[in-house]
Amino acid sequence: MSTPHASWQLGPAAPQTHRRWLRALGWWILRRAGWDFAGNMPDIPKFVAIVAPHTSNWDFPIGLAAKWALGFDAHWWGKDTLFLPPLGWFMRANGGIPVDRKNKANAVQKTVELALRSERFALALSPEGTRKAVTNWRSGFWHVAKGAGIPICLVALDWEHKLVRLGPTVTPDEDDSAAGIARIRALYGNIKGYDRLQQI
């Protein structure tokens, strides 16, 4: 893994930044940690990217380094208390969208509106919403994709092979969000998160 591979880099239509130093830093971190990419994100201007499984604090630095290495320009959700000045200025400048946990439906609607009025838009988040084992994924990502009429790119942190797997990209076709989320979640069935590796 000495140099970046052109096959996984973002296409010209995808939301992206052009900070070469940040991309170089992200690639250096991944290389030092022994990680690589597989697959591709869609070459389209708007989509939701979900990242799973989320089972460890170690997922965050790997995911952030991958975002930097790709030059991926994505919004993300964070609890509203993180957006108070002065930290809040930094959070918003880096794509953060504050979420009031007592009114999550409002966050979905505002994000859909942002996606619809933007020329390029990406939302990246963990559908599990926590590092703990969960029986159900949170549905916010689905409702944003459905409301904005945009696809969902599946990103997997494959700790067994140390690969950030990009894709496949699917569309939210079902009217029943639970059925659609179950279909998407099944595509992660063979991916081992950090916690599962520690149990082997």
PDB file of C-alpha atoms in Angstrom:
ATOM      1  CA  MET A   1       0.000   0.000   0.000  1.00  0.00           C
ATOM      2  CA  SER A   2       2.657   2.485  -1.017  1.00  0.00           C
ATOM      3  CA  THR A   3       0.594   4.812  -3.218  1.00  0.00           C
ATOM      4  CA  PRO A   4      -3.111   5.652  -3.589  1.00  0.00           C
ATOM      5  CA  HIS A   5      -5.063   3.606  -6.138  1.00  0.00           C
ATOM      6  CA  ALA A   6      -6.976   5.574  -8.783  1.00  0.00           C
ATOM      7  CA  SER A   7      -9.753   2.953  -8.811  1.00  0.00           C
ATOM      8  CA  TRP A   8     -11.248   4.023  -5.472  1.00  0.00           C
ATOM      9  CA  GLN A   9     -10.788   7.766  -5.733  1.00  0.00           C
ATOM     10  CA  LEU A  10     -13.881   9.934  -6.028  1.00  0.00           C
ATOM     11  CA  GLY A  11     -15.209  10.713  -9.477  1.00  0.00           C
ATOM     12  CA  PRO A  12     -15.520  14.338 -10.601  1.00  0.00           C
ATOM     13  CA  ALA A  13     -19.237  14.590  -9.810  1.00  0.00           C
ATOM     14  CA  ALA A  14     -18.984  13.436  -6.166  1.00  0.00           C
ATOM     15  CA  PRO A  15     -18.913  15.972  -3.301  1.00  0.00           C
ATOM     16  CA  GLN A  16     -15.265  16.535  -2.476  1.00  0.00           C
ATOM     17  CA  THR A  17     -12.668  18.899  -1.153  1.00  0.00           C
ATOM     18  CA  HIS A  18      -9.373  19.714  -2.813  1.00  0.00           C
ATOM     19  CA  ARG A  19      -7.094  20.026   0.207  1.00  0.00           C
ATOM     20  CA  ARG A  20      -4.101  18.039  -0.945  1.00  0.00           C
ATOM     21  CA  TRP A  21      -2.347  18.242   2.406  1.00  0.00           C
ATOM     22  CA  LEU A  22      -5.369  16.760   4.166  1.00  0.00           C
ATOM     23  CA  ARG A  23      -5.669  13.957   1.632  1.00  0.00           C
ATOM     24  CA  ALA A  24      -1.978  13.196   2.066  1.00  0.00           C
ATOM     25  CA  LEU A  25      -2.395  13.128   5.847  1.00  0.00           C
ATOM     26  CA  GLY A  26      -5.367  10.769   5.636  1.00  0.00           C
ATOM     27  CA  TRP A  27      -3.523   8.441   3.307  1.00  0.00           C
ATOM     28  CA  TRP A  28      -0.434   8.473   5.550  1.00  0.00           C
ATOM     29  CA  ILE A  29      -2.540   7.522   8.601  1.00  0.00           C
ATOM     30  CA  LEU A  30      -4.227   4.645   6.769  1.00  0.00           C
ATOM     31  CA  ARG A  31      -0.916   3.398   5.426  1.00  0.00           C
ATOM     32  CA  ARG A  32       0.691   3.451   8.867  1.00  0.00           C
ATOM     33  CA  ALA A  33      -2.279   1.561  10.308  1.00  0.00           C
ATOM     34  CA  GLY A  34      -2.170  -1.036   7.505  1.00  0.00           C
ATOM     35  CA  TRP A  35      -5.506  -0.109   5.895  1.00  0.00           C
ATOM     36  CA  ASP A  36      -6.536   0.164   2.254  1.00  0.00           C
ATOM     37  CA  PHE A  37      -9.666   0.784   0.189  1.00  0.00           C
ATOM     38  CA  ALA A  38     -11.808  -1.533  -1.904  1.00  0.00           C
ATOM     39  CA  GLY A  39     -14.658  -0.603  -4.234  1.00  0.00           C
ATOM     40  CA  ASN A  40     -15.972   2.824  -5.212  1.00  0.00           C
ATOM     41  CA  MET A  41     -18.300   5.543  -4.078  1.00  0.00           C
ATOM     42  CA  PRO A  42     -20.852   6.643  -6.685  1.00  0.00           C
ATOM     43  CA  ASP A  43     -19.791   9.355  -9.129  1.00  0.00           C
ATOM     44  CA  ILE A  44     -22.913  11.431  -8.537  1.00  0.00           C
ATOM     45  CA  PRO A  45     -23.452  14.821  -6.855  1.00  0.00           C
ATOM     46  CA  LYS A  46     -25.821  13.761  -4.070  1.00  0.00           C
ATOM     47  CA  PHE A  47     -26.021  10.679  -1.853  1.00  0.00           C
ATOM     48  CA  VAL A  48     -26.085   9.417   1.732  1.00  0.00           C
ATOM     49  CA  ALA A  49     -23.120   7.358   2.981  1.00  0.00           C
ATOM     50  CA  ILE A  50     -23.631   5.033   5.933  1.00  0.00           C
ATOM     51  CA  VAL A  51     -20.664   3.553   7.790  1.00  0.00           C
ATOM     52  CA  ALA A  52     -20.965   0.249   9.678  1.00  0.00           C
ATOM     53  CA  PRO A  53     -20.340  -1.708  11.771  1.00  0.00           C
ATOM     54  CA  HIS A  54     -19.595   0.791  14.538  1.00  0.00           C
ATOM     55  CA  THR A  55     -18.287  -1.246  17.478  1.00  0.00           C
ATOM     56  CA  SER A  56     -15.240   0.568  18.820  1.00  0.00           C
ATOM     57  CA  ASN A  57     -13.675   3.964  19.465  1.00  0.00           C
ATOM     58  CA  TRP A  58     -11.052   2.898  16.919  1.00  0.00           C
ATOM     59  CA  ASP A  59     -13.643   3.212  14.146  1.00  0.00           C
ATOM     60  CA  PHE A  60     -13.561   7.002  14.375  1.00  0.00           C
ATOM     61  CA  PRO A  61      -9.882   7.646  13.525  1.00  0.00           C
ATOM     62  CA  ILE A  62      -9.973   5.081  10.702  1.00  0.00           C
ATOM     63  CA  GLY A  63     -13.177   6.551   9.292  1.00  0.00           C
ATOM     64  CA  LEU A  64     -11.885  10.108   9.573  1.00  0.00           C
ATOM     65  CA  ALA A  65      -8.578   9.198   7.914  1.00  0.00           C
ATOM     66  CA  ALA A  66     -10.525   7.519   5.099  1.00  0.00           C
ATOM     67  CA  LYS A  67     -12.669  10.629   4.641  1.00  0.00           C
ATOM     68  CA  TRP A  68      -9.553  12.778   4.421  1.00  0.00           C
ATOM     69  CA  ALA A  69      -7.761  10.401   2.055  1.00  0.00           C
ATOM     70  CA  LEU A  70     -10.740  10.367  -0.290  1.00  0.00           C
ATOM     71  CA  GLY A  71     -11.222  14.121  -0.090  1.00  0.00           C
ATOM     72  CA  PHE A  72     -14.879  13.337   0.693  1.00  0.00           C
ATOM     73  CA  ASP A  73     -16.906  16.458   1.524  1.00  0.00           C
ATOM     74  CA  ALA A  74     -19.774  15.237   3.699  1.00  0.00           C
ATOM     75  CA  HIS A  75     -22.177  16.647   6.249  1.00  0.00           C
ATOM     76  CA  TRP A  76     -22.758  14.751   9.479  1.00  0.00           C
ATOM     77  CA  TRP A  77     -25.056  14.918  12.484  1.00  0.00           C
ATOM     78  CA  GLY A  78     -23.949  15.777  16.006  1.00  0.00           C
ATOM     79  CA  LYS A  79     -25.774  16.545  19.222  1.00  0.00           C
ATOM     80  CA  ASP A  80     -26.647  20.218  19.464  1.00  0.00           C
ATOM     81  CA  THR A  81     -24.548  20.818  22.589  1.00  0.00           C
ATOM     82  CA  LEU A  82     -21.405  20.338  20.486  1.00  0.00           C
ATOM     83  CA  PHE A  83     -22.283  23.380  18.384  1.00  0.00           C
ATOM     84  CA  LEU A  84     -22.007  26.069  21.035  1.00  0.00           C
ATOM     85  CA  PRO A  85     -19.320  28.727  20.367  1.00  0.00           C
ATOM     86  CA  PRO A  86     -16.420  28.619  19.947  1.00  0.00           C
ATOM     87  CA  LEU A  87     -16.304  24.879  19.133  1.00  0.00           C
ATOM     88  CA  GLY A  88     -19.553  25.160  17.217  1.00  0.00           C
ATOM     89  CA  TRP A  89     -17.988  27.384  14.574  1.00  0.00           C
ATOM     90  CA  PHE A  90     -15.421  24.702  13.817  1.00  0.00           C
ATOM     91  CA  MET A  91     -18.075  21.957  13.778  1.00  0.00           C
ATOM     92  CA  ARG A  92     -20.295  23.807  11.304  1.00  0.00           C
ATOM     93  CA  ALA A  93     -17.331  24.742   9.100  1.00  0.00           C
ATOM     94  CA  ASN A  94     -16.546  21.035   8.809  1.00  0.00           C
ATOM     95  CA  GLY A  95     -20.026  19.984   7.742  1.00  0.00           C
ATOM     96  CA  GLY A  96     -21.688  19.433  11.113  1.00  0.00           C
ATOM     97  CA  ILE A  97     -25.474  19.679  11.415  1.00  0.00           C
ATOM     98  CA  PRO A  98     -26.747  20.104  14.997  1.00  0.00           C
ATOM     99  CA  VAL A  99     -29.439  17.665  16.121  1.00  0.00           C
ATOM    100  CA  ASP A 100     -31.831  18.214  19.017  1.00  0.00           C
ATOM    101  CA  ARG A 101     -32.333  14.697  20.347  1.00  0.00           C
ATOM    102  CA  LYS A 102     -35.835  15.652  21.476  1.00  0.00           C
ATOM    103  CA  ASN A 103     -36.824  16.588  17.923  1.00  0.00           C
ATOM    104  CA  LYS A 104     -34.957  14.336  15.508  1.00  0.00           C
ATOM    105  CA  ALA A 105     -37.705  14.600  12.880  1.00  0.00           C
ATOM    106  CA  ASN A 106     -36.817  18.267  12.506  1.00  0.00           C
ATOM    107  CA  ALA A 107     -33.199  17.341  11.772  1.00  0.00           C
ATOM    108  CA  VAL A 108     -34.324  14.960   9.031  1.00  0.00           C
ATOM    109  CA  GLN A 109     -36.530  17.606   7.427  1.00  0.00           C
ATOM    110  CA  LYS A 110     -33.833  20.290   7.564  1.00  0.00           C
ATOM    111  CA  THR A 111     -31.300  17.896   6.058  1.00  0.00           C
ATOM    112  CA  VAL A 112     -33.686  16.927   3.245  1.00  0.00           C
ATOM    113  CA  GLU A 113     -34.218  20.619   2.486  1.00  0.00           C
ATOM    114  CA  LEU A 114     -30.458  21.211   2.480  1.00  0.00           C
ATOM    115  CA  ALA A 115     -29.942  18.291   0.090  1.00  0.00           C
ATOM    116  CA  LEU A 116     -32.659  19.511  -2.275  1.00  0.00           C
ATOM    117  CA  ARG A 117     -31.290  23.049  -2.547  1.00  0.00           C
ATOM    118  CA  SER A 118     -27.615  22.051  -2.815  1.00  0.00           C
ATOM    119  CA  GLU A 119     -25.836  21.341  -6.095  1.00  0.00           C
ATOM    120  CA  ARG A 120     -23.703  18.745  -4.314  1.00  0.00           C
ATOM    121  CA  PHE A 121     -24.573  17.073  -1.048  1.00  0.00           C
ATOM    122  CA  ALA A 122     -23.459  14.091   1.024  1.00  0.00           C
ATOM    123  CA  LEU A 123     -24.497  12.997   4.505  1.00  0.00           C
ATOM    124  CA  ALA A 124     -22.224  10.503   6.286  1.00  0.00           C
ATOM    125  CA  LEU A 125     -23.259   8.779   9.491  1.00  0.00           C
ATOM    126  CA  SER A 126     -23.365   5.539  11.424  1.00  0.00           C
ATOM    127  CA  PRO A 127     -26.843   3.984  11.280  1.00  0.00           C
ATOM    128  CA  GLU A 128     -26.202   2.255  14.602  1.00  0.00           C
ATOM    129  CA  GLY A 129     -25.747   5.573  16.383  1.00  0.00           C
ATOM    130  CA  THR A 130     -23.703   3.966  19.165  1.00  0.00           C
ATOM    131  CA  ARG A 131     -20.768   1.613  19.745  1.00  0.00           C
ATOM    132  CA  LYS A 132     -22.979  -0.769  21.706  1.00  0.00           C
ATOM    133  CA  ALA A 133     -24.588  -3.794  20.066  1.00  0.00           C
ATOM    134  CA  VAL A 134     -28.008  -2.824  18.720  1.00  0.00           C
ATOM    135  CA  THR A 135     -30.908  -4.871  17.386  1.00  0.00           C
ATOM    136  CA  ASN A 136     -32.258  -2.065  15.200  1.00  0.00           C
ATOM    137  CA  TRP A 137     -30.575   0.627  13.172  1.00  0.00           C
ATOM    138  CA  ARG A 138     -31.724   4.212  13.426  1.00  0.00           C
ATOM    139  CA  SER A 139     -33.814   5.260  10.451  1.00  0.00           C
ATOM    140  CA  GLY A 140     -32.688   8.871   9.949  1.00  0.00           C
ATOM    141  CA  PHE A 141     -30.387   8.041   7.032  1.00  0.00           C
ATOM    142  CA  TRP A 142     -33.229   6.231   5.244  1.00  0.00           C
ATOM    143  CA  HIS A 143     -35.689   9.096   5.632  1.00  0.00           C
ATOM    144  CA  VAL A 144     -33.147  11.635   4.377  1.00  0.00           C
ATOM    145  CA  ALA A 145     -32.385   9.529   1.302  1.00  0.00           C
ATOM    146  CA  LYS A 146     -36.065   8.810   0.681  1.00  0.00           C
ATOM    147  CA  GLY A 147     -37.141  12.422   1.203  1.00  0.00           C
ATOM    148  CA  ALA A 148     -34.408  13.847  -1.024  1.00  0.00           C
ATOM    149  CA  GLY A 149     -34.703  11.100  -3.639  1.00  0.00           C
ATOM    150  CA  ILE A 150     -31.025  10.173  -3.459  1.00  0.00           C
ATOM    151  CA  PRO A 151     -29.221   6.806  -3.152  1.00  0.00           C
ATOM    152  CA  ILE A 152     -27.362   5.305  -0.204  1.00  0.00           C
ATOM    153  CA  CYS A 153     -23.716   4.261  -0.452  1.00  0.00           C
ATOM    154  CA  LEU A 154     -22.757   1.465   1.934  1.00  0.00           C
ATOM    155  CA  VAL A 155     -19.333   1.905   3.531  1.00  0.00           C
ATOM    156  CA  ALA A 156     -17.990  -0.937   5.668  1.00  0.00           C
ATOM    157  CA  LEU A 157     -15.089  -0.907   8.106  1.00  0.00           C
ATOM    158  CA  ASP A 158     -13.782  -4.436   7.560  1.00  0.00           C
ATOM    159  CA  TRP A 159     -11.414  -4.976  10.479  1.00  0.00           C
ATOM    160  CA  GLU A 160     -10.694  -8.577   9.505  1.00  0.00           C
ATOM    161  CA  HIS A 161      -9.012  -7.516   6.261  1.00  0.00           C
ATOM    162  CA  LYS A 162      -8.299  -3.880   7.220  1.00  0.00           C
ATOM    163  CA  LEU A 163     -10.283  -2.571   4.280  1.00  0.00           C
ATOM    164  CA  VAL A 164     -12.568   0.419   3.989  1.00  0.00           C
ATOM    165  CA  ARG A 165     -15.130  -1.073   1.613  1.00  0.00           C
ATOM    166  CA  LEU A 166     -16.883   1.505  -0.591  1.00  0.00           C
ATOM    167  CA  GLY A 167     -20.221   0.385  -2.023  1.00  0.00           C
ATOM    168  CA  PRO A 168     -22.467  -1.042  -3.163  1.00  0.00           C
ATOM    169  CA  THR A 169     -24.801   1.895  -3.664  1.00  0.00           C
ATOM    170  CA  VAL A 170     -28.527   1.179  -3.318  1.00  0.00           C
ATOM    171  CA  THR A 171     -31.776   3.116  -3.619  1.00  0.00           C
ATOM    172  CA  PRO A 172     -34.438   3.461  -0.904  1.00  0.00           C
ATOM    173  CA  ASP A 173     -37.210   1.790  -2.880  1.00  0.00           C
ATOM    174  CA  GLU A 174     -39.388   0.357  -0.116  1.00  0.00           C
ATOM    175  CA  ASP A 175     -42.285   2.352   1.337  1.00  0.00           C
ATOM    176  CA  ASP A 176     -41.688   0.553   4.631  1.00  0.00           C
ATOM    177  CA  SER A 177     -38.471   1.946   6.111  1.00  0.00           C
ATOM    178  CA  ALA A 178     -38.008  -1.103   8.364  1.00  0.00           C
ATOM    179  CA  ALA A 179     -38.019  -3.426   5.356  1.00  0.00           C
ATOM    180  CA  GLY A 180     -35.594  -1.253   3.443  1.00  0.00           C
ATOM    181  CA  ILE A 181     -33.205  -0.951   6.369  1.00  0.00           C
ATOM    182  CA  ALA A 182     -33.332  -4.714   6.932  1.00  0.00           C
ATOM    183  CA  ARG A 183     -32.373  -5.257   3.268  1.00  0.00           C
ATOM    184  CA  ILE A 184     -29.417  -2.894   3.583  1.00  0.00           C
ATOM    185  CA  ARG A 185     -28.287  -4.253   6.934  1.00  0.00           C
ATOM    186  CA  ALA A 186     -28.160  -7.781   5.500  1.00  0.00           C
ATOM    187  CA  LEU A 187     -25.468  -6.620   3.074  1.00  0.00           C
ATOM    188  CA  TYR A 188     -23.131  -6.131   6.055  1.00  0.00           C
ATOM    189  CA  GLY A 189     -23.618  -9.699   7.265  1.00  0.00           C
ATOM    190  CA  ASN A 190     -20.082 -10.929   6.501  1.00  0.00           C
ATOM    191  CA  ILE A 191     -18.236  -7.846   7.762  1.00  0.00           C
ATOM    192  CA  LYS A 192     -16.394  -8.225  11.064  1.00  0.00           C
ATOM    193  CA  GLY A 193     -16.109  -5.134  13.234  1.00  0.00           C
ATOM    194  CA  TYR A 194     -13.358  -4.549  15.751  1.00  0.00           C
ATOM    195  CA  ASP A 195     -15.308  -6.152  18.604  1.00  0.00           C
ATOM    196  CA  ARG A 196     -15.944  -9.397  16.714  1.00  0.00           C
ATOM    197  CA  LEU A 197     -12.262  -9.781  15.938  1.00  0.00           C
ATOM    198  CA  GLN A 198     -11.436  -9.524  19.630  1.00  0.00           C
ATOM    199  CA  GLN A 199     -13.773 -12.447  20.318  1.00  0.00           C
ATOM    200  CA  ILE A 200     -12.152 -14.812  17.826  1.00  0.00           C
TER     201      ILE A 200
END
